Short mmCIF file of C-alpha atoms in Angstrom, two decimals:
data_model
loop_
_atom_site.label_atom_id
_atom_site.label_comp_id
_atom_site.label_asym_id
_atom_site.label_seq_id
_atom_site.Cartn_x
_atom_site.Cartn_y
_atom_site.Cartn_z
CA UNK A 1008 -63.18 -41.94 -1.10
CA UNK A 1009 -62.71 -39.74 -4.16
CA UNK A 1010 -59.32 -39.45 -5.88
CA UNK A 1011 -59.09 -35.85 -4.72
CA UNK A 1012 -59.66 -36.82 -1.11
CA UNK A 1013 -57.16 -39.66 -1.30
CA UNK A 1014 -54.49 -37.30 -2.63
CA UNK A 1015 -54.85 -34.82 0.23
CA UNK A 1016 -53.46 -37.26 2.77
CA UNK A 1017 -50.87 -38.98 0.59
CA UNK A 1018 -48.09 -37.02 2.32
CA UNK A 1019 -49.34 -34.97 5.28
CA UNK A 1020 -47.27 -32.07 6.58
CA UNK A 1021 -47.05 -30.77 10.12
CA UNK A 1022 -48.97 -27.63 9.10
CA UNK A 1023 -51.79 -29.72 7.61
CA UNK A 1024 -52.12 -31.77 10.76
CA UNK A 1025 -51.92 -28.63 12.92
CA UNK A 1026 -54.86 -27.25 10.95
CA UNK A 1027 -56.88 -30.41 11.61
CA UNK A 1028 -56.42 -30.05 15.37
CA UNK A 1029 -57.12 -26.30 15.32
CA UNK A 1030 -60.40 -26.49 13.38
CA UNK A 1031 -61.95 -29.28 11.32
CA UNK A 1032 -63.89 -26.81 9.15
CA UNK A 1033 -60.76 -24.80 8.29
CA UNK A 1034 -59.02 -28.06 7.41
CA UNK A 1035 -61.90 -28.94 5.10
CA UNK A 1036 -61.76 -25.60 3.29
CA UNK A 1037 -57.98 -25.67 2.96
CA UNK A 1038 -57.18 -29.29 2.21
CA UNK A 1039 -60.37 -30.85 0.88
CA UNK A 1040 -61.94 -27.92 -0.98
CA UNK A 1041 -58.46 -26.47 -1.60
CA UNK A 1042 -59.57 -22.88 -1.15
CA UNK A 1043 -56.92 -20.19 -0.95
CA UNK A 1044 -57.79 -16.59 -0.20
CA UNK A 1045 -57.31 -14.60 -3.39
CA UNK A 1046 -54.13 -12.55 -3.31
CA UNK A 1047 -51.50 -12.45 -0.58
CA UNK A 1048 -52.00 -10.52 2.63
CA UNK A 1049 -49.30 -7.89 3.06
CA UNK A 1050 -47.51 -9.33 6.09
CA UNK A 1051 -47.21 -12.94 4.78
CA UNK A 1052 -46.18 -11.61 1.36
CA UNK A 1053 -43.38 -9.54 2.89
CA UNK A 1054 -42.14 -12.63 4.72
CA UNK A 1055 -42.32 -14.63 1.51
CA UNK A 1056 -40.20 -11.98 -0.25
CA UNK A 1057 -37.47 -12.14 2.40
CA UNK A 1058 -37.52 -15.95 2.42
CA UNK A 1059 -37.02 -15.98 -1.35
CA UNK A 1060 -34.21 -13.42 -1.18
CA UNK A 1061 -32.38 -15.35 1.56
CA UNK A 1062 -32.74 -18.53 -0.44
CA UNK A 1063 -30.86 -16.84 -3.29
CA UNK A 1064 -28.09 -15.64 -0.95
CA UNK A 1065 -27.52 -19.00 0.71
CA UNK A 1066 -27.90 -20.99 -2.47
CA UNK A 1067 -25.61 -18.84 -4.64
CA UNK A 1068 -23.58 -16.77 -2.19
CA UNK A 1069 -23.67 -13.09 -1.21
CA UNK A 1070 -22.29 -12.14 -4.60
CA UNK A 1071 -25.83 -12.77 -5.86
CA UNK A 1072 -27.18 -9.83 -3.82
CA UNK A 1073 -28.55 -8.11 -6.95
CA UNK A 1074 -30.46 -11.25 -7.89
CA UNK A 1075 -31.79 -11.43 -4.33
CA UNK A 1076 -33.10 -7.87 -4.65
CA UNK A 1077 -34.69 -8.70 -7.99
CA UNK A 1078 -36.36 -11.69 -6.36
CA UNK A 1079 -38.05 -9.37 -3.84
CA UNK A 1080 -39.51 -7.30 -6.68
CA UNK A 1081 -40.61 -10.40 -8.56
CA UNK A 1082 -42.36 -11.99 -5.57
CA UNK A 1083 -43.94 -8.71 -4.40
CA UNK A 1084 -45.33 -8.02 -7.88
CA UNK A 1085 -48.05 -5.38 -8.13
CA UNK A 1086 -49.39 -5.97 -4.61
CA UNK A 1087 -50.87 -2.93 -2.82
CA UNK A 1088 -50.05 -2.97 0.91
CA UNK A 1089 -52.87 -2.89 3.44
CA UNK A 1090 -53.61 0.56 4.91
CA UNK A 1091 -51.88 -0.05 8.25
CA UNK A 1092 -48.93 -1.80 6.62
CA UNK A 1093 -47.95 0.66 3.91
CA UNK A 1094 -44.39 0.66 5.29
CA UNK A 1095 -44.03 -2.98 4.10
CA UNK A 1096 -43.16 -1.83 0.60
CA UNK A 1097 -40.51 -3.31 -1.71
CA UNK A 1098 -38.23 -0.39 -0.79
CA UNK A 1099 -38.53 -1.30 2.89
CA UNK A 1100 -37.76 -4.97 2.19
CA UNK A 1101 -34.73 -4.02 0.08
CA UNK A 1102 -33.46 -2.00 3.05
CA UNK A 1103 -33.94 -4.95 5.41
CA UNK A 1104 -31.97 -7.21 3.07
CA UNK A 1105 -29.13 -4.68 2.81
CA UNK A 1106 -29.08 -4.37 6.62
CA UNK A 1107 -28.91 -8.15 6.91
CA UNK A 1108 -25.90 -8.41 4.60
CA UNK A 1109 -24.10 -5.47 6.26
CA UNK A 1110 -24.59 -6.79 9.78
CA UNK A 1111 -23.57 -10.35 9.01
CA UNK A 1112 -21.01 -10.59 6.19
CA UNK A 1113 -20.74 -13.92 4.44
CA UNK A 1114 -17.29 -14.53 5.91
CA UNK A 1115 -18.75 -14.52 9.43
CA UNK A 1116 -20.81 -17.65 8.79
CA UNK A 1117 -19.74 -20.75 10.69
CA UNK A 1118 -21.79 -23.06 8.49
CA UNK A 1119 -22.25 -24.27 4.96
CA UNK A 1120 -25.60 -25.09 3.31
CA UNK A 1121 -25.88 -28.84 2.79
CA UNK A 1122 -25.51 -30.05 -0.78
CA UNK A 1123 -26.20 -33.52 -2.14
CA UNK A 1124 -25.60 -35.01 -5.56
CA UNK A 1125 -28.51 -36.28 -7.62
CA UNK A 1126 -27.16 -39.83 -7.20
CA UNK A 1127 -27.29 -39.41 -3.41
CA UNK A 1128 -30.87 -38.18 -3.56
CA UNK A 1129 -31.96 -41.05 -5.81
CA UNK A 1130 -30.22 -43.67 -3.67
CA UNK A 1131 -31.57 -42.36 -0.37
CA UNK A 1132 -34.20 -44.78 0.93
CA UNK A 1133 -35.78 -42.11 3.17
CA UNK A 1134 -36.52 -39.70 0.29
CA UNK A 1135 -39.72 -40.72 -1.47
CA UNK A 1136 -39.82 -37.70 -3.78
CA UNK A 1137 -37.65 -34.62 -4.13
CA UNK A 1138 -38.65 -31.42 -5.95
CA UNK A 1139 -35.49 -29.36 -5.55
CA UNK A 1140 -33.39 -28.10 -8.45
CA UNK A 1141 -29.92 -29.27 -9.50
CA UNK A 1142 -26.96 -27.31 -10.84
CA UNK A 1143 -25.02 -28.20 -13.96
CA UNK A 1144 -22.86 -30.63 -11.98
CA UNK A 1145 -25.87 -32.47 -10.58
CA UNK A 1146 -25.77 -31.00 -7.06
CA UNK A 1147 -28.69 -29.58 -5.11
CA UNK A 1148 -28.86 -27.38 -2.02
CA UNK A 1149 -31.40 -28.76 0.44
CA UNK A 1150 -32.94 -25.32 0.96
CA UNK A 1151 -36.60 -24.51 0.33
CA UNK A 1152 -36.82 -27.86 -1.48
CA UNK A 1153 -40.11 -29.81 -1.13
CA UNK A 1154 -39.35 -33.36 0.00
CA UNK A 1155 -41.51 -36.31 0.87
CA UNK A 1156 -39.62 -38.16 3.59
CA UNK A 1157 -40.29 -41.58 5.09
CA UNK A 1158 -39.99 -41.16 8.87
CA UNK A 1159 -41.24 -44.59 9.92
CA UNK A 1160 -43.01 -47.59 8.37
CA UNK A 1161 -46.34 -46.32 7.08
CA UNK A 1162 -45.54 -42.66 7.78
CA UNK A 1163 -44.32 -40.20 5.17
CA UNK A 1164 -44.42 -36.43 5.56
CA UNK A 1165 -43.90 -33.46 3.29
CA UNK A 1166 -41.32 -30.97 4.50
CA UNK A 1167 -39.91 -27.75 3.07
CA UNK A 1168 -36.94 -26.82 5.26
CA UNK A 1169 -35.66 -23.26 4.91
CA UNK A 1170 -31.96 -24.05 5.23
CA UNK A 1171 -30.27 -27.28 6.40
CA UNK A 1172 -26.64 -26.49 7.29
CA UNK A 1173 -23.48 -28.14 8.54
CA UNK A 1174 -21.70 -26.00 11.12
CA UNK A 1175 -17.94 -25.65 11.55
CA UNK A 1176 -17.89 -28.32 14.26
CA UNK A 1177 -19.45 -30.82 11.82
CA UNK A 1178 -22.94 -30.85 13.34
CA UNK A 1179 -26.08 -30.61 11.20
CA UNK A 1180 -28.76 -28.05 12.04
CA UNK A 1181 -32.08 -26.80 10.68
CA UNK A 1182 -32.06 -23.03 10.13
CA UNK A 1183 -35.60 -21.67 10.05
CA UNK A 1184 -36.10 -18.08 8.82
CA UNK A 1185 -38.72 -16.23 10.85
CA UNK A 1186 -39.79 -12.72 9.89
CA UNK A 1187 -42.00 -10.62 12.13
CA UNK A 1188 -43.16 -7.09 12.78
CA UNK A 1189 -43.28 -7.88 16.50
CA UNK A 1190 -40.81 -9.09 19.08
CA UNK A 1191 -38.68 -12.05 18.13
CA UNK A 1192 -39.06 -13.40 21.67
CA UNK A 1193 -42.72 -14.13 20.93
CA UNK A 1194 -41.73 -16.30 17.98
CA UNK A 1195 -39.18 -18.16 20.04
CA UNK A 1196 -41.69 -18.88 22.79
CA UNK A 1197 -44.29 -20.22 20.35
CA UNK A 1198 -41.80 -22.59 18.71
CA UNK A 1199 -40.89 -24.23 21.98
CA UNK A 1200 -44.26 -26.02 21.93
CA UNK A 1201 -44.98 -26.60 18.24
CA UNK A 1202 -44.11 -29.68 16.21
CA UNK A 1203 -42.74 -27.82 13.17
CA UNK A 1204 -39.05 -27.76 14.02
CA UNK A 1205 -38.83 -31.25 15.56
CA UNK A 1206 -40.56 -32.57 12.42
CA UNK A 1207 -37.78 -30.99 10.35
CA UNK A 1208 -35.14 -32.47 12.66
CA UNK A 1209 -36.71 -35.92 12.29
CA UNK A 1210 -36.74 -35.50 8.50
CA UNK A 1211 -33.04 -34.58 8.34
CA UNK A 1212 -32.15 -37.47 10.65
CA UNK A 1213 -33.97 -39.80 8.27
CA UNK A 1214 -32.25 -38.33 5.20
CA UNK A 1215 -28.75 -37.58 6.54
CA UNK A 1216 -28.56 -39.86 9.56
CA UNK A 1217 -27.96 -36.92 11.89
CA UNK A 1218 -29.34 -33.55 13.01
CA UNK A 1219 -28.53 -31.77 16.26
CA UNK A 1220 -31.50 -29.44 16.35
CA UNK A 1221 -32.87 -26.17 14.99
CA UNK A 1222 -31.89 -22.49 15.02
CA UNK A 1223 -34.25 -19.57 14.43
CA UNK A 1224 -33.00 -16.85 12.10
CA UNK A 1225 -35.13 -13.96 13.34
CA UNK A 1226 -35.66 -11.05 10.95
CA UNK A 1227 -37.44 -7.94 12.19
CA UNK A 1228 -39.65 -6.36 9.50
CA UNK A 1229 -41.21 -3.58 11.58
CA UNK A 1230 -41.47 0.05 10.61
CA UNK A 1231 -37.97 0.90 11.87
CA UNK A 1232 -36.18 -2.20 10.63
CA UNK A 1233 -34.22 -0.19 8.07
CA UNK A 1234 -32.93 2.17 10.75
CA UNK A 1235 -29.21 1.55 11.21
CA UNK A 1236 -29.73 1.99 14.97
CA UNK A 1237 -32.40 -0.71 15.15
CA UNK A 1238 -31.65 -2.68 18.32
CA UNK A 1239 -29.98 -6.05 17.95
CA UNK A 1240 -32.68 -7.85 19.92
CA UNK A 1241 -35.22 -6.81 17.29
CA UNK A 1242 -32.93 -7.88 14.47
CA UNK A 1243 -31.21 -10.97 15.85
CA UNK A 1244 -29.77 -13.33 13.31
CA UNK A 1245 -29.30 -16.42 15.46
CA UNK A 1246 -31.03 -16.60 18.78
CA UNK A 1247 -28.85 -17.74 21.68
CA UNK A 1248 -31.32 -20.48 22.55
CA UNK A 1249 -30.97 -23.30 20.05
CA UNK A 1250 -33.58 -26.02 19.95
CA UNK A 1251 -31.58 -29.16 20.67
CA UNK A 1252 -34.32 -31.72 21.11
CA UNK A 1253 -34.03 -34.74 23.38
CA UNK A 1254 -34.86 -38.21 22.11
CA UNK A 1255 -38.02 -38.09 24.22
CA UNK A 1256 -39.20 -34.87 22.56
CA UNK A 1257 -38.56 -36.24 19.09
CA UNK A 1258 -40.45 -39.42 19.97
CA UNK A 1259 -43.40 -37.29 21.10
CA UNK A 1260 -43.42 -35.49 17.75
CA UNK A 1261 -43.17 -38.76 15.83
CA UNK A 1262 -46.10 -40.16 17.81
CA UNK A 1263 -48.08 -36.97 17.22
CA UNK A 1264 -47.47 -37.20 13.47
CA UNK A 1265 -48.48 -40.87 13.33
CA UNK A 1266 -51.67 -40.47 15.34
CA UNK A 1267 -52.65 -37.19 13.73
CA UNK A 1268 -52.24 -38.65 10.24
CA UNK A 1269 -54.39 -41.61 11.25
CA UNK A 1270 -57.03 -39.26 12.67
CA UNK A 1271 -57.06 -37.17 9.50
CA UNK A 1272 -57.47 -40.31 7.40
CA UNK A 1273 -60.52 -41.33 9.44
CA UNK A 1274 -62.04 -37.83 9.26
CA UNK A 1275 -61.64 -37.71 5.48
CA UNK A 1276 -63.07 -41.20 5.02
CA UNK A 1277 -66.11 -40.47 7.21
CA UNK A 1278 -66.81 -36.84 6.33
CA UNK A 1279 -65.85 -36.75 2.65
CA UNK A 1280 -67.26 -33.67 0.89
CA UNK A 1281 -69.98 -33.09 3.49
CA UNK A 1282 -69.22 -29.56 4.71
CA UNK A 1283 -71.52 -29.84 7.73
CA UNK A 1284 -69.68 -32.93 8.96
CA UNK A 1285 -66.48 -30.93 9.33
CA UNK A 1286 -67.19 -29.26 12.66
CA UNK A 1287 -66.24 -25.68 13.36
CA UNK A 1288 -64.09 -24.95 16.39
CA UNK A 1289 -64.71 -21.31 17.38
CA UNK A 1290 -61.75 -19.80 19.21
CA UNK A 1291 -59.53 -16.72 19.36
CA UNK A 1292 -57.84 -18.00 16.21
CA UNK A 1293 -60.99 -17.29 14.18
CA UNK A 1294 -60.11 -13.58 13.90
CA UNK A 1295 -56.94 -14.49 11.94
CA UNK A 1296 -58.44 -17.37 9.94
CA UNK A 1297 -58.49 -17.14 6.15
CA UNK A 1298 -61.96 -18.67 6.13
CA UNK A 1299 -63.80 -16.40 8.57
CA UNK A 1300 -65.66 -14.85 5.60
CA UNK A 1301 -67.33 -18.23 5.04
CA UNK A 1302 -68.14 -18.97 8.66
CA UNK A 1303 -70.00 -15.71 9.29
CA UNK A 1304 -72.67 -16.51 6.67
CA UNK A 1305 -74.99 -19.45 6.14
CA UNK A 1306 -74.45 -22.30 3.68
CA UNK A 1307 -76.68 -20.68 1.03
CA UNK A 1308 -74.44 -17.61 0.75
CA UNK A 1309 -71.11 -19.42 0.93
CA UNK A 1310 -70.78 -20.26 -2.79
CA UNK A 1311 -71.01 -16.55 -3.57
CA UNK A 1312 -68.38 -15.72 -0.96
CA UNK A 1313 -66.10 -18.41 -2.33
CA UNK A 1314 -66.39 -16.99 -5.84
CA UNK A 1315 -65.67 -13.50 -4.50
CA UNK A 1316 -62.81 -14.15 -2.09
CA UNK A 1317 -61.12 -17.46 -2.92
CA UNK A 1318 -59.26 -19.45 -5.54
CA UNK A 1319 -58.74 -23.18 -5.69
CA UNK A 1320 -55.19 -24.47 -5.84
CA UNK A 1321 -53.00 -27.48 -5.28
CA UNK A 1322 -51.97 -27.90 -1.67
CA UNK A 1323 -48.77 -28.82 0.13
#
């Protein structure tokens, strides 16, 4: 196996393994060829802007609101919104952030972001690598920080958790920011059956020795999100239904991660760089796939499409 292929599975993430199960060909384009569609689509970019702004607020406190606004502008850059999403402009995102801060003042929080000292990170046997930043005193906030975590013998995973927190009652939770232009209830339903949040819970249990579950921080980005009368159910900070996983559910996720990583290793070893060996899996998901432009043409035309639509990049 080539060095490039070996590196793709060094630390699998839940999203990488999800992609393998969804479509082998999409996995090949994303994690073997490392193709990324050129430029950000408007909706994911808007979510990325809000994620970055919230990271500033929870890392540095609400007093850093001006820096959070500047972060939105920096991440958005010179992007031109898609025709049907022109409302997702920087001005709109600034309004959403201001609404967020007004509705939920910092003093209302019943949690604190989890901080660890560099010495704690370096001494932690579960942390293989850590790519977060440290302050002048050597402390780091475990928010949006890429970590490679050892979950079990022979199994390491890469996780980037939005916001690990300790609540007022002492319990540890994963806070996962979810932005959407639709109904938050749809996001909640989809996360009941995915392995993303239980993977994060497993990672925090390995690192901290405890984690009670996960909470979705739902942020509505739709056209009327800046309206002061926007209904609470479409702009709900914490959903009432927390994801407190049972030991059985966490064991299922751990088993899924182990077997999926083994399956991916076999697929990479057998298929290598042979595009045709990575089988397509046509489904309803194809309409939203970043690689549909490649699947609708034959192999002869694909190099031209790749040059036109895609960049190569490192993967996580």
